[in-house]
Coordinates of C-alpha atoms and ligand atoms in Angstrom, one line a residue:
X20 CA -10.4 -12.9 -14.8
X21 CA -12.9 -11.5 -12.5
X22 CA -10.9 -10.7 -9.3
X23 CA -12.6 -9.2 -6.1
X24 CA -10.7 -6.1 -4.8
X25 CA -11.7 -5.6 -1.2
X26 CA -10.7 -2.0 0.2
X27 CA -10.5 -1.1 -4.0
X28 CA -12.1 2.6 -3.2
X29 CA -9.2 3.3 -1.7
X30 CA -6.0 5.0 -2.6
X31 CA -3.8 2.0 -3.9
X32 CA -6.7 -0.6 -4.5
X33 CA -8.6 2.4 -6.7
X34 CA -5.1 2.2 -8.4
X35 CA -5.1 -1.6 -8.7
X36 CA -8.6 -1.9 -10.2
X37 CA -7.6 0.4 -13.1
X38 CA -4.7 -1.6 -14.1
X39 CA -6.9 -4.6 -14.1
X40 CA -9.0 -3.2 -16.2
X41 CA -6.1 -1.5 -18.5
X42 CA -4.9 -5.7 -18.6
X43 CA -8.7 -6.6 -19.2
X44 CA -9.5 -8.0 -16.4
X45 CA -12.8 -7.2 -14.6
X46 CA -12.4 -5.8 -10.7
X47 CA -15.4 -6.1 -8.6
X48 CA -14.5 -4.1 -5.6
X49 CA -15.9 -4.2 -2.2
X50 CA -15.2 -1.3 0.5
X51 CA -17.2 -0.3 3.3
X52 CA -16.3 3.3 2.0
X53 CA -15.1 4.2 5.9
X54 CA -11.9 5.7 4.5
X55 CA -12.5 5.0 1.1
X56 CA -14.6 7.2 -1.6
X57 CA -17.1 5.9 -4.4
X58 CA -15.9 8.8 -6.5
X59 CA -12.6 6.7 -7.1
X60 CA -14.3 3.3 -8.3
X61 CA -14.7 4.1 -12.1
X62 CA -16.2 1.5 -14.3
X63 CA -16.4 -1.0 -12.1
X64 CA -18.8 -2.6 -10.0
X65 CA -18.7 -1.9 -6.3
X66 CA -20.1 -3.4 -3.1
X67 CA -20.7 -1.7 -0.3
X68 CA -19.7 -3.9 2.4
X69 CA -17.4 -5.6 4.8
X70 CA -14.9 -7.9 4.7
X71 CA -15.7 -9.3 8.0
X72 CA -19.6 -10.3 6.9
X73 CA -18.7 -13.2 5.6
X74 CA -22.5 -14.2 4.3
X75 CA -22.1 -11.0 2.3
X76 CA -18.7 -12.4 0.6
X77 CA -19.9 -15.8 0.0
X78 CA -22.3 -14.2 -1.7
X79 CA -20.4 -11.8 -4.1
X80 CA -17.8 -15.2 -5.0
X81 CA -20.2 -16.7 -5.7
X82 CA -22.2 -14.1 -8.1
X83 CA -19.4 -12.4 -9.4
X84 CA -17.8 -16.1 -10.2
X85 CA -14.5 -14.8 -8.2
X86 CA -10.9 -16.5 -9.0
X87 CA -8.8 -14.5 -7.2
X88 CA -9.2 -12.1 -4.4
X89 CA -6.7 -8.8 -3.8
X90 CA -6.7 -7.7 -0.7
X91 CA -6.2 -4.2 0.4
X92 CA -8.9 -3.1 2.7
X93 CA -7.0 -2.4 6.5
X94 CA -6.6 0.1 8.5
X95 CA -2.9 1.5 8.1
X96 CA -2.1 4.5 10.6
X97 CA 0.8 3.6 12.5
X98 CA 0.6 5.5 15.3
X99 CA -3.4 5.1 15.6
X100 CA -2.4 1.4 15.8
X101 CA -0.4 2.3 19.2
X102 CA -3.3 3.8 20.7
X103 CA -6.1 1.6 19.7
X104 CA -4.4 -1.5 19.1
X105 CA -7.8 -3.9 18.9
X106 CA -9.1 -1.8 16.1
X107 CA -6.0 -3.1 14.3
X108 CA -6.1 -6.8 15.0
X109 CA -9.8 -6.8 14.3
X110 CA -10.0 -5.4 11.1
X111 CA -6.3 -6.4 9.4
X112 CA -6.4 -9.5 11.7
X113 CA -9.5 -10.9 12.1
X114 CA -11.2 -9.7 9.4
X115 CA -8.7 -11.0 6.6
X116 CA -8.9 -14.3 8.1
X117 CA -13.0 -14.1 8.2
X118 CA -12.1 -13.4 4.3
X119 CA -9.8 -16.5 3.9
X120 CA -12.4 -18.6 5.5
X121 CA -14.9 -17.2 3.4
X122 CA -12.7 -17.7 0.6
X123 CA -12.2 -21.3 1.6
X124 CA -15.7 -22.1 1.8
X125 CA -16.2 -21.0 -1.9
X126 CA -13.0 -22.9 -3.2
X127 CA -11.4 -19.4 -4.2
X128 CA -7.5 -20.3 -3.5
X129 CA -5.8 -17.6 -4.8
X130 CA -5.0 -14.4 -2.5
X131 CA -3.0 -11.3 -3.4
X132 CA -2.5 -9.6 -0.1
X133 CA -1.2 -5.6 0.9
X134 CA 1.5 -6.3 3.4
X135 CA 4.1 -3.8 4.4
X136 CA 7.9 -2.9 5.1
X137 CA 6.5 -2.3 8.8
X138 CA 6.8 -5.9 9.3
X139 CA 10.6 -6.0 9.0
X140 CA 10.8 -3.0 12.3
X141 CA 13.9 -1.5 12.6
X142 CA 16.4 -3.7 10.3
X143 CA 20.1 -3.7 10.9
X144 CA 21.0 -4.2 7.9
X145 CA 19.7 -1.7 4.6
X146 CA 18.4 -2.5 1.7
X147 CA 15.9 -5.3 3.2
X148 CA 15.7 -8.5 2.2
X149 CA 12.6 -10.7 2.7
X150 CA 13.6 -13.2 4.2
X151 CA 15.7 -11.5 8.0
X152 CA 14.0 -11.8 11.1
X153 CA 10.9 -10.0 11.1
X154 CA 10.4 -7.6 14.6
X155 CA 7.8 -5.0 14.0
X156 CA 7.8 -2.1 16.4
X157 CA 4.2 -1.4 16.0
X158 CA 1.1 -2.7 16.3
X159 CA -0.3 -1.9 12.5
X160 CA 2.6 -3.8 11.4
X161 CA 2.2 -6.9 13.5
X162 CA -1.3 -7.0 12.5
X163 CA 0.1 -7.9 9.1
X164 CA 2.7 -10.0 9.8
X165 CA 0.3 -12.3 11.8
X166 CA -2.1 -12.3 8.3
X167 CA 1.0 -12.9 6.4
X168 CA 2.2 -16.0 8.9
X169 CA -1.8 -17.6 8.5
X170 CA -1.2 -17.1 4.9
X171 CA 2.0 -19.2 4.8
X172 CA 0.4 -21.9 6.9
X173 CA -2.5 -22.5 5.2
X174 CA -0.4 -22.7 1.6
X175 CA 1.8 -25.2 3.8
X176 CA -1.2 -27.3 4.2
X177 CA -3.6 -26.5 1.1
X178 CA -3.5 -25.7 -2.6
X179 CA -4.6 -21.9 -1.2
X180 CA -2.0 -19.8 -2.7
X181 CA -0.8 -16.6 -2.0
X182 CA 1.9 -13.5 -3.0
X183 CA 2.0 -10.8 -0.1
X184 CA 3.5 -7.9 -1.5
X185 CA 5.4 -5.5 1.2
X186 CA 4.7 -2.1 -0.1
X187 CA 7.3 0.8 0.8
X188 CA 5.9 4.3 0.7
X189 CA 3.6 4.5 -1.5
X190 CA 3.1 7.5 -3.8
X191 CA 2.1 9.5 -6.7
X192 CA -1.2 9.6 -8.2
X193 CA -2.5 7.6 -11.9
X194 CA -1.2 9.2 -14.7
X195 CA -4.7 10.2 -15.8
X196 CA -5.0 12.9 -13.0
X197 CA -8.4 11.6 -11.9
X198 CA -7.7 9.2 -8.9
X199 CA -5.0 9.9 -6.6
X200 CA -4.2 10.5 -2.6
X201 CA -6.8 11.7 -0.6
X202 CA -6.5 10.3 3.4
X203 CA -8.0 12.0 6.2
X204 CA -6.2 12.7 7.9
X205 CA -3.2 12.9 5.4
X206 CA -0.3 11.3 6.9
X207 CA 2.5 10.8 4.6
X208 CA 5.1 12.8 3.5
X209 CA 4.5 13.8 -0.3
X210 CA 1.0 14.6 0.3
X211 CA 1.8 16.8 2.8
X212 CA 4.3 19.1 1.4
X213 CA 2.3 19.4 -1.2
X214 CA -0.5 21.4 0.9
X215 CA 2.5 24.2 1.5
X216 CA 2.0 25.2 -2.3
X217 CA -1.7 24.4 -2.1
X218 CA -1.9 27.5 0.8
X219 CA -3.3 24.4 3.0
X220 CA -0.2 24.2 5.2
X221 CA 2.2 27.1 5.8
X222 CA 5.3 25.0 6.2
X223 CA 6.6 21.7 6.3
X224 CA 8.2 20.1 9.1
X225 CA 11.6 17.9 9.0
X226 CA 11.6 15.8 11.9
X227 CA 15.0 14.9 13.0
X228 CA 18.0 16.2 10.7
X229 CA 20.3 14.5 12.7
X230 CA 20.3 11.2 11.4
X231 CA 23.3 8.9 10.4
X232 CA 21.8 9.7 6.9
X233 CA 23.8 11.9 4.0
X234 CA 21.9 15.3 4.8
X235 CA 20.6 14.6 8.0
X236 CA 17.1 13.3 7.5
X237 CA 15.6 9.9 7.0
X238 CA 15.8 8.2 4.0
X239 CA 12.7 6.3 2.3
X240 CA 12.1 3.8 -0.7
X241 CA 9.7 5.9 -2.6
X242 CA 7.4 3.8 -5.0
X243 CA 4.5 5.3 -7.8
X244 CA 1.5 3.3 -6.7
X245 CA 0.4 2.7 -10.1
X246 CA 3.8 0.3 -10.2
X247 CA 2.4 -1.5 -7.0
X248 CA -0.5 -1.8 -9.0
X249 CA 1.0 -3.3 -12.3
X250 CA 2.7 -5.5 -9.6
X251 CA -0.2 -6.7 -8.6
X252 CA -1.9 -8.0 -12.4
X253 CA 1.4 -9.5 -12.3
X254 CA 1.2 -11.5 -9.3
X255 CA -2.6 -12.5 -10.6
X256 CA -0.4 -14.4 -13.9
X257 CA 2.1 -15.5 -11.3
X258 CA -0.2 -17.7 -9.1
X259 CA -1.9 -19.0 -12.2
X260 CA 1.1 -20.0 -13.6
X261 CA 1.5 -22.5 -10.9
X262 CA 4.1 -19.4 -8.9
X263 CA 5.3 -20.7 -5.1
X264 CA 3.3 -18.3 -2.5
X265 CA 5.7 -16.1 -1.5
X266 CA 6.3 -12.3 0.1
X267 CA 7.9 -9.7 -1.8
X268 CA 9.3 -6.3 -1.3
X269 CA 7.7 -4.1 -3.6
X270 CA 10.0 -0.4 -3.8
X271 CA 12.9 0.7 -5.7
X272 CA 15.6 -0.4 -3.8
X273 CA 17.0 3.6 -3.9
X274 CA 15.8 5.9 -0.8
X275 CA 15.3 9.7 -1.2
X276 CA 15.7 11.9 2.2
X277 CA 12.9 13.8 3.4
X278 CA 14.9 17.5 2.5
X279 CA 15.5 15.6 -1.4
X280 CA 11.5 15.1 -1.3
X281 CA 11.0 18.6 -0.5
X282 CA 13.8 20.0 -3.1
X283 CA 12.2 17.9 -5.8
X284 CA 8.7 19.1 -4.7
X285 CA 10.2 23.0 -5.0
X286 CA 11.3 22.0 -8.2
X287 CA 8.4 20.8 -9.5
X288 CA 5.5 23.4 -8.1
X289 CA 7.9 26.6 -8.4
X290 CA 6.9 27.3 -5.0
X291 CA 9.3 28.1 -2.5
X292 CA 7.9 25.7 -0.1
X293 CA 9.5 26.7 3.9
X294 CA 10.5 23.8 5.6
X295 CA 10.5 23.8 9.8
X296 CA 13.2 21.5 11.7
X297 CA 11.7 20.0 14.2
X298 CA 12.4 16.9 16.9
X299 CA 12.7 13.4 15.5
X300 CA 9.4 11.1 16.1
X301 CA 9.3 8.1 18.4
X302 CA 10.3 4.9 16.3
X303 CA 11.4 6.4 12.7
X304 CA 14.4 4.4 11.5
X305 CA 17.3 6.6 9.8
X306 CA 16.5 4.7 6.1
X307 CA 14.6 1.9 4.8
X308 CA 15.3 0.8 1.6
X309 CA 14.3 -2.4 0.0
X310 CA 16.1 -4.9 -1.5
X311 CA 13.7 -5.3 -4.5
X312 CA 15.4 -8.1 -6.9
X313 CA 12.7 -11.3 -5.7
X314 CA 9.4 -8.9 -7.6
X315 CA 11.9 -8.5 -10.4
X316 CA 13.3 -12.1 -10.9
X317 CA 9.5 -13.9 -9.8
X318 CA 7.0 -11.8 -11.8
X319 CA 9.5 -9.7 -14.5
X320 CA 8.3 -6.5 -12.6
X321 CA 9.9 -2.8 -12.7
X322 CA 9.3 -0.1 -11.5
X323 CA 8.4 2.8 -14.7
X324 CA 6.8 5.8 -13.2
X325 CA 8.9 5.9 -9.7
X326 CA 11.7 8.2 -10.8
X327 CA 10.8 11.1 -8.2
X328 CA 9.6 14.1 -10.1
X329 CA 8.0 11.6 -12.3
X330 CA 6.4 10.9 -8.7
X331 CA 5.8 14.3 -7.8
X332 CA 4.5 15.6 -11.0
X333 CA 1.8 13.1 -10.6
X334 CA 0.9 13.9 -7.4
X335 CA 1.2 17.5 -7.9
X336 CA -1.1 16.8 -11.0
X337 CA -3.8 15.3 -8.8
X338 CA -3.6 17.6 -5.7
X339 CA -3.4 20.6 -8.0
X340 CA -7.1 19.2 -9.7
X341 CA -8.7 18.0 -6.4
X342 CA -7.2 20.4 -3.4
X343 CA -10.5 19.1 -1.4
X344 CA -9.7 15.3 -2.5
X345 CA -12.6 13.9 -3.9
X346 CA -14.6 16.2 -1.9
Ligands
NAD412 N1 -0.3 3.7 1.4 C1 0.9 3.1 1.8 O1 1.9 3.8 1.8 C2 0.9 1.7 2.2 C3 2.2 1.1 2.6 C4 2.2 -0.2 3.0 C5 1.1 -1.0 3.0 N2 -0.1 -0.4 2.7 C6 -1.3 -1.3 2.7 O2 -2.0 -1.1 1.5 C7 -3.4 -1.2 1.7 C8 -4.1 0.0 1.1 O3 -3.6 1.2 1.7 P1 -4.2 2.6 1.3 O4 -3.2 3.6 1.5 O5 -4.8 2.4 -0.1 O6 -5.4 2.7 2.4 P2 -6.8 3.4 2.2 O7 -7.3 3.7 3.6 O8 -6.8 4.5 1.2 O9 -7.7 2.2 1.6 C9 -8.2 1.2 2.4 C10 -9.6 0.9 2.0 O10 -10.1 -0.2 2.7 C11 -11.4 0.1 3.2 N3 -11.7 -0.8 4.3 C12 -11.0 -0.8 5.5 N4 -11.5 -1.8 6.3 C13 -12.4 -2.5 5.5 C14 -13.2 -3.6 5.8 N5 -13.2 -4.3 6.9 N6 -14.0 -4.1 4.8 C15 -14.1 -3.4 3.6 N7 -13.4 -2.3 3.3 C16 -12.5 -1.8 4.3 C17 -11.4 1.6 3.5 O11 -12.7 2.1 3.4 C18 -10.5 2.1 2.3 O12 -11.3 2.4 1.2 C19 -3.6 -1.4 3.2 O13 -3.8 -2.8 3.5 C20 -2.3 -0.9 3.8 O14 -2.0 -1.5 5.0 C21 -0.2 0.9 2.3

């Protein structure tokens, strides 16, 4: 099938467009290349564009004789989303539904969409389950609940249909040591502590080791993006199996504490790696963990590469080969 991955030159959509083509599908990705990199687009054609130019997407639908689009291309820094919150609903708001529209206009009804555990907040109640009240706490994560609620509606009231798949941290790097992690600025966790053994970073902080959490520090569901990835071809044989739109948690449904990440991360460098306790940050919950059976039961899914050092190998693989990123 040829499926249009917007936002595929960057770190999980580059990931998504080699397991379609691993499952012989053929990605045509488009990505204005703002955050992402052309280096990480291999074998596949890209397009240089936006989202929001909906001409320009009618356009590549039509050429490329689209079925299907995935949808990764956002913006997806939390805490820029507090500070420049229109950027947010522009681009992850009104951009995706520029895409649906243009979508619409050239009868493409099928829509795999990047959505996120930030649209759940702060839940009471661990591991999450898709369907409690969703409160995010931040702007970044409204912007995609709001794309996820148009999404619902118009499979109410079409034949569009739609998976959204709520990622949990995503990590690790493709097995093939060639595409991996590179944001600029870098803000999640493995990433980061592996510039200490990198000598790009003298020491990692630990914010907050005074959570109601086994050893202090909060507790994430860690999952290898090239399993979000295989998710995704998944959800492509779900919808065109006739498969209800739906959201799904995508993680592991077992959290790992930031000190775990780092002892794993020691274990697998050899490097002593110094860790700094510092204050906790505005708006981190203690743990998030998903409840991941829906992925399982609706598309036969598992996770295969998201044990953590099988994680951290990967990443470690990829940061050790491109310190600079794709640089
Ligand atoms: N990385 C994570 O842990 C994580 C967790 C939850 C959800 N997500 C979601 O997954 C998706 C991918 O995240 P990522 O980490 O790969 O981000 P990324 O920044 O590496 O990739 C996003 C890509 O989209 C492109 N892009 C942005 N706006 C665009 C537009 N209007 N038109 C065309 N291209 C555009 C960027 O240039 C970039 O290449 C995002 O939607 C994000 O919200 C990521």
């Amino acid at each position: 099938m040829n499926v249009l991955v917007t936002g595929g030159a960057g770190y999980v959509g580059s990931h998504a467009v080699a397991a379609l083509q691993e499952a012989g599908h053929t990605p045509i990705v488009l990505d204005t290349l703002e955050l992402g990199h052309k280096e990480a687009v291999r074998g596949a054609e890209l397009v240089v564009g936006d989202v929001a130019d909906g001409e320009l997407i009618e356009k590549v639908l039509g050429k490329f004789e689209i079925e299907c689009v995935m949808h990764f291309a956002a913006y997806a820094e939390v805490g820029e989303s507090m500070v420049e919150p229109m950027k947010y609903y522009a681009n992850n708001t009104l951009a995706t539904l520029s895409l649906l529209n243009s979508m619409f206009e050239c009868g493409v009804k099928k829509f795999i969409f990047s959505s996120t555990a930030a649209t759940y907040g702060e839940p009471e109640v661990v591991p999450i389950a898709e369907d409690i009240a969703k409160t995010p706490i931040n702007v970044y994560g409204h912007s995609k609940l709001q794309t996820e609620e148009a999404c619902a509606w118009l499979s109410r009231q079409t034949d569009f249909r739609y998976a959204a798949f709520r990622y949990f941290n995503a990590c690790g790097a493709h097995r093939s040591g060639e595409i991996g992690e590179a944001h600029q600025p870098e803000s999640h966790l493995i990433p980061l502590v592996l510039q200490v053994p990198l000598g790009q970073r003298a020491a990692i902080k630990i914010f907050g080791s005074d959570y109601a959490t086994p050893d202090g520090t909060c507790v994430r569901d860690y999952i290898h993006v090239s399993d979000l990835a295989s998710a995704h071809v998944m959800g492509i044989d779900y919808l065109m199996r006739g498969g209800d739109s739906t959201a799904m948690n995508l993680g592991t449904g077992h959290g790992y504490s930031v000190k775990e990440i780092i002892e794993t991360a020691r274990e697998v460098t050899g490097h002593a790696i110094p860790a700094e306790e510092a204050d906790r940050r505005a708006g981190d919950p203690p743990t998030l963990v998903a409840k991941a059976d829906r992925a399982r039961e609706l598309l036969g899914w598992a996770p295969r590469e998201s044990d953590l050092k099988t994680i951290i190998a990967s990443a470690w693989n990829w940061h050790k080969s491109h310190p600079g990123g794709y640089a």
